């Protein structure tokens, strides 16, 4: 294309421009060997891949309420999950009716929102005090990228004696 186009440059100017381009290309090549830039490019590629994943191509599917049996499982469920996954964890006591209802609601919501990770852990297993186990449950903790976004305690006070998945969904959306 450049051979067919008209140019105002002299042959000498063209030769100088070619040398500058070659020098620039060599400088770019030298930059590619810089360890800092290599590390930056690797991190940037990982970020872009995570963004692609978060755009729905490889989203994890859960589809059920996961019952966690230890504090280590609780930490792993939060810390080892992909950054873009929202995690809703229910802290419950098994003999409190509101907690039983909340587990049922979250199981329904887990089927409806299969890309959200719904977990439940018993308060005593999570290391909560006896006082919290009696009066602080049901409690919901919302995490994303390993960070606590929201926590809701004593949700039995928020709802009537019997509540349904639609009530919990509405509450979480607000």
Short mmCIF file of C-alpha atoms in Angstrom, two decimals, residues 8-171:
data_model
loop_
_atom_site.label_atom_id
_atom_site.label_comp_id
_atom_site.label_asym_id
_atom_site.label_seq_id
_atom_site.Cartn_x
_atom_site.Cartn_y
_atom_site.Cartn_z
CA UNK A 8 6.04 14.03 0.51
CA UNK A 9 9.06 12.43 2.15
CA UNK A 10 12.36 12.11 0.41
CA UNK A 11 14.11 8.79 0.09
CA UNK A 12 16.47 9.84 2.92
CA UNK A 13 13.48 10.64 5.19
CA UNK A 14 12.00 7.23 4.38
CA UNK A 15 15.25 5.50 5.37
CA UNK A 16 15.41 7.43 8.66
CA UNK A 17 11.78 6.51 9.43
CA UNK A 18 12.54 2.83 8.78
CA UNK A 19 15.54 2.97 11.15
CA UNK A 20 13.40 4.64 13.84
CA UNK A 21 10.76 1.94 13.45
CA UNK A 22 13.40 -0.77 13.75
CA UNK A 23 14.82 0.90 16.86
CA UNK A 24 11.33 1.17 18.36
CA UNK A 25 10.64 -2.50 17.57
CA UNK A 26 13.93 -3.47 19.25
CA UNK A 27 13.04 -1.36 22.31
CA UNK A 28 9.65 -3.07 22.45
CA UNK A 29 11.40 -6.44 22.29
CA UNK A 30 13.71 -5.39 25.15
CA UNK A 31 10.63 -4.39 27.17
CA UNK A 32 9.24 -7.89 26.68
CA UNK A 33 12.33 -9.28 28.46
CA UNK A 34 11.79 -7.03 31.50
CA UNK A 35 10.71 -9.28 34.43
CA UNK A 36 8.44 -6.61 35.91
CA UNK A 37 6.56 -6.18 32.63
CA UNK A 38 6.30 -9.94 32.18
CA UNK A 39 4.76 -10.29 35.64
CA UNK A 40 2.41 -7.39 34.95
CA UNK A 41 1.30 -8.93 31.65
CA UNK A 42 0.67 -12.31 33.32
CA UNK A 43 -1.43 -10.69 36.06
CA UNK A 44 -3.34 -8.64 33.52
CA UNK A 45 -4.06 -11.74 31.43
CA UNK A 46 -5.38 -13.51 34.55
CA UNK A 47 -7.64 -10.55 35.32
CA UNK A 48 -8.97 -10.56 31.77
CA UNK A 49 -9.59 -14.31 31.93
CA UNK A 50 -11.49 -13.88 35.21
CA UNK A 51 -13.53 -11.14 33.55
CA UNK A 52 -14.35 -13.50 30.70
CA UNK A 53 -15.34 -16.14 33.23
CA UNK A 54 -17.49 -13.65 35.09
CA UNK A 55 -19.30 -12.77 31.86
CA UNK A 56 -21.05 -16.13 32.10
CA UNK A 57 -18.89 -18.45 30.07
CA UNK A 58 -17.62 -20.64 32.89
CA UNK A 59 -19.70 -19.70 35.89
CA UNK A 60 -19.83 -22.38 38.54
CA UNK A 61 -23.23 -23.95 39.10
CA UNK A 62 -24.25 -24.93 42.61
CA UNK A 63 -28.03 -25.39 42.63
CA UNK A 64 -28.41 -26.60 46.21
CA UNK A 65 -27.81 -25.57 49.80
CA UNK A 66 -24.38 -26.81 50.90
CA UNK A 67 -24.23 -27.93 54.53
CA UNK A 68 -20.81 -27.22 56.00
CA UNK A 69 -19.53 -29.56 58.70
CA UNK A 70 -16.53 -27.68 60.09
CA UNK A 71 -14.99 -24.27 60.49
CA UNK A 72 -12.33 -25.25 57.96
CA UNK A 73 -15.05 -26.05 55.39
CA UNK A 74 -16.62 -22.65 56.10
CA UNK A 75 -13.34 -20.83 55.46
CA UNK A 76 -12.64 -22.90 52.36
CA UNK A 77 -16.14 -22.24 50.98
CA UNK A 78 -15.44 -18.51 51.13
CA UNK A 79 -11.72 -18.14 50.51
CA UNK A 80 -11.30 -20.68 47.71
CA UNK A 81 -14.24 -19.56 45.61
CA UNK A 82 -13.86 -17.52 42.42
CA UNK A 83 -13.85 -13.77 42.98
CA UNK A 84 -17.06 -13.08 41.09
CA UNK A 85 -19.18 -15.68 42.94
CA UNK A 86 -21.59 -14.37 45.56
CA UNK A 87 -21.76 -16.56 48.67
CA UNK A 88 -24.68 -16.49 51.09
CA UNK A 89 -24.01 -18.38 54.29
CA UNK A 90 -26.70 -19.19 56.85
CA UNK A 91 -25.63 -19.60 60.47
CA UNK A 92 -28.26 -21.66 62.23
CA UNK A 93 -29.19 -23.74 65.23
CA UNK A 94 -30.90 -26.98 64.27
CA UNK A 95 -33.70 -26.92 66.88
CA UNK A 96 -34.97 -23.38 66.17
CA UNK A 97 -37.96 -23.30 63.79
CA UNK A 98 -36.92 -20.06 62.03
CA UNK A 99 -33.58 -21.68 61.19
CA UNK A 100 -35.28 -24.77 59.79
CA UNK A 101 -37.53 -22.50 57.68
CA UNK A 102 -34.53 -20.45 56.51
CA UNK A 103 -32.69 -23.59 55.37
CA UNK A 104 -35.76 -24.61 53.35
CA UNK A 105 -36.02 -21.15 51.79
CA UNK A 106 -32.33 -21.06 50.91
CA UNK A 107 -32.55 -24.50 49.34
CA UNK A 108 -35.35 -23.21 47.08
CA UNK A 109 -33.39 -20.06 46.24
CA UNK A 110 -30.28 -22.13 45.49
CA UNK A 111 -32.20 -23.93 42.76
CA UNK A 112 -33.46 -20.64 41.36
CA UNK A 113 -30.10 -18.82 41.56
CA UNK A 114 -27.72 -21.64 40.70
CA UNK A 115 -24.71 -19.33 40.20
CA UNK A 116 -24.92 -18.10 43.80
CA UNK A 117 -23.29 -20.33 46.40
CA UNK A 118 -25.70 -20.97 49.30
CA UNK A 119 -24.14 -22.50 52.41
CA UNK A 120 -25.33 -23.29 55.92
CA UNK A 121 -23.30 -23.98 59.02
CA UNK A 122 -24.44 -24.70 62.53
CA UNK A 123 -23.57 -21.89 64.96
CA UNK A 124 -21.74 -24.20 67.38
CA UNK A 125 -19.55 -25.55 64.55
CA UNK A 126 -18.77 -22.01 63.39
CA UNK A 127 -17.52 -21.19 66.88
CA UNK A 128 -20.35 -18.88 67.88
CA UNK A 129 -21.19 -18.33 71.54
CA UNK A 130 -24.13 -20.07 73.22
CA UNK A 131 -25.84 -16.70 73.53
CA UNK A 132 -25.54 -16.10 69.77
CA UNK A 133 -26.64 -19.68 69.06
CA UNK A 134 -29.89 -18.98 70.94
CA UNK A 135 -30.66 -15.36 70.13
CA UNK A 136 -28.62 -14.35 67.06
CA UNK A 137 -29.89 -16.96 64.63
CA UNK A 138 -30.97 -17.27 61.91
CA UNK A 139 -28.14 -15.13 60.53
CA UNK A 140 -27.06 -14.59 56.93
CA UNK A 141 -23.58 -13.55 55.85
CA UNK A 142 -23.00 -12.38 52.28
CA UNK A 143 -19.50 -12.66 50.79
CA UNK A 144 -17.90 -11.85 47.47
CA UNK A 145 -14.19 -12.10 46.58
CA UNK A 146 -13.48 -13.24 50.14
CA UNK A 147 -14.89 -10.04 51.61
CA UNK A 148 -17.93 -9.75 53.88
CA UNK A 149 -20.46 -7.55 52.09
CA UNK A 150 -23.36 -7.81 54.54
CA UNK A 151 -24.42 -9.59 57.69
CA UNK A 152 -27.95 -9.97 58.98
CA UNK A 153 -28.61 -11.38 62.45
CA UNK A 154 -31.81 -12.28 64.27
CA UNK A 155 -33.70 -12.59 61.00
CA UNK A 156 -36.53 -14.30 62.87
CA UNK A 157 -37.40 -10.82 64.18
CA UNK A 158 -37.42 -9.43 60.63
CA UNK A 159 -40.02 -11.90 59.35
CA UNK A 160 -43.27 -13.26 60.72
CA UNK A 161 -43.49 -16.71 62.37
CA UNK A 162 -43.61 -18.44 58.97
CA UNK A 163 -41.78 -17.06 55.96
CA UNK A 164 -41.11 -18.28 52.45
CA UNK A 165 -38.38 -18.18 49.82
CA UNK A 166 -40.01 -15.17 48.14
CA UNK A 167 -39.74 -13.24 51.43
CA UNK A 168 -36.03 -14.03 51.73
CA UNK A 169 -35.45 -13.19 48.06
CA UNK A 170 -37.17 -9.83 48.45
CA UNK A 171 -35.15 -9.10 51.60
#
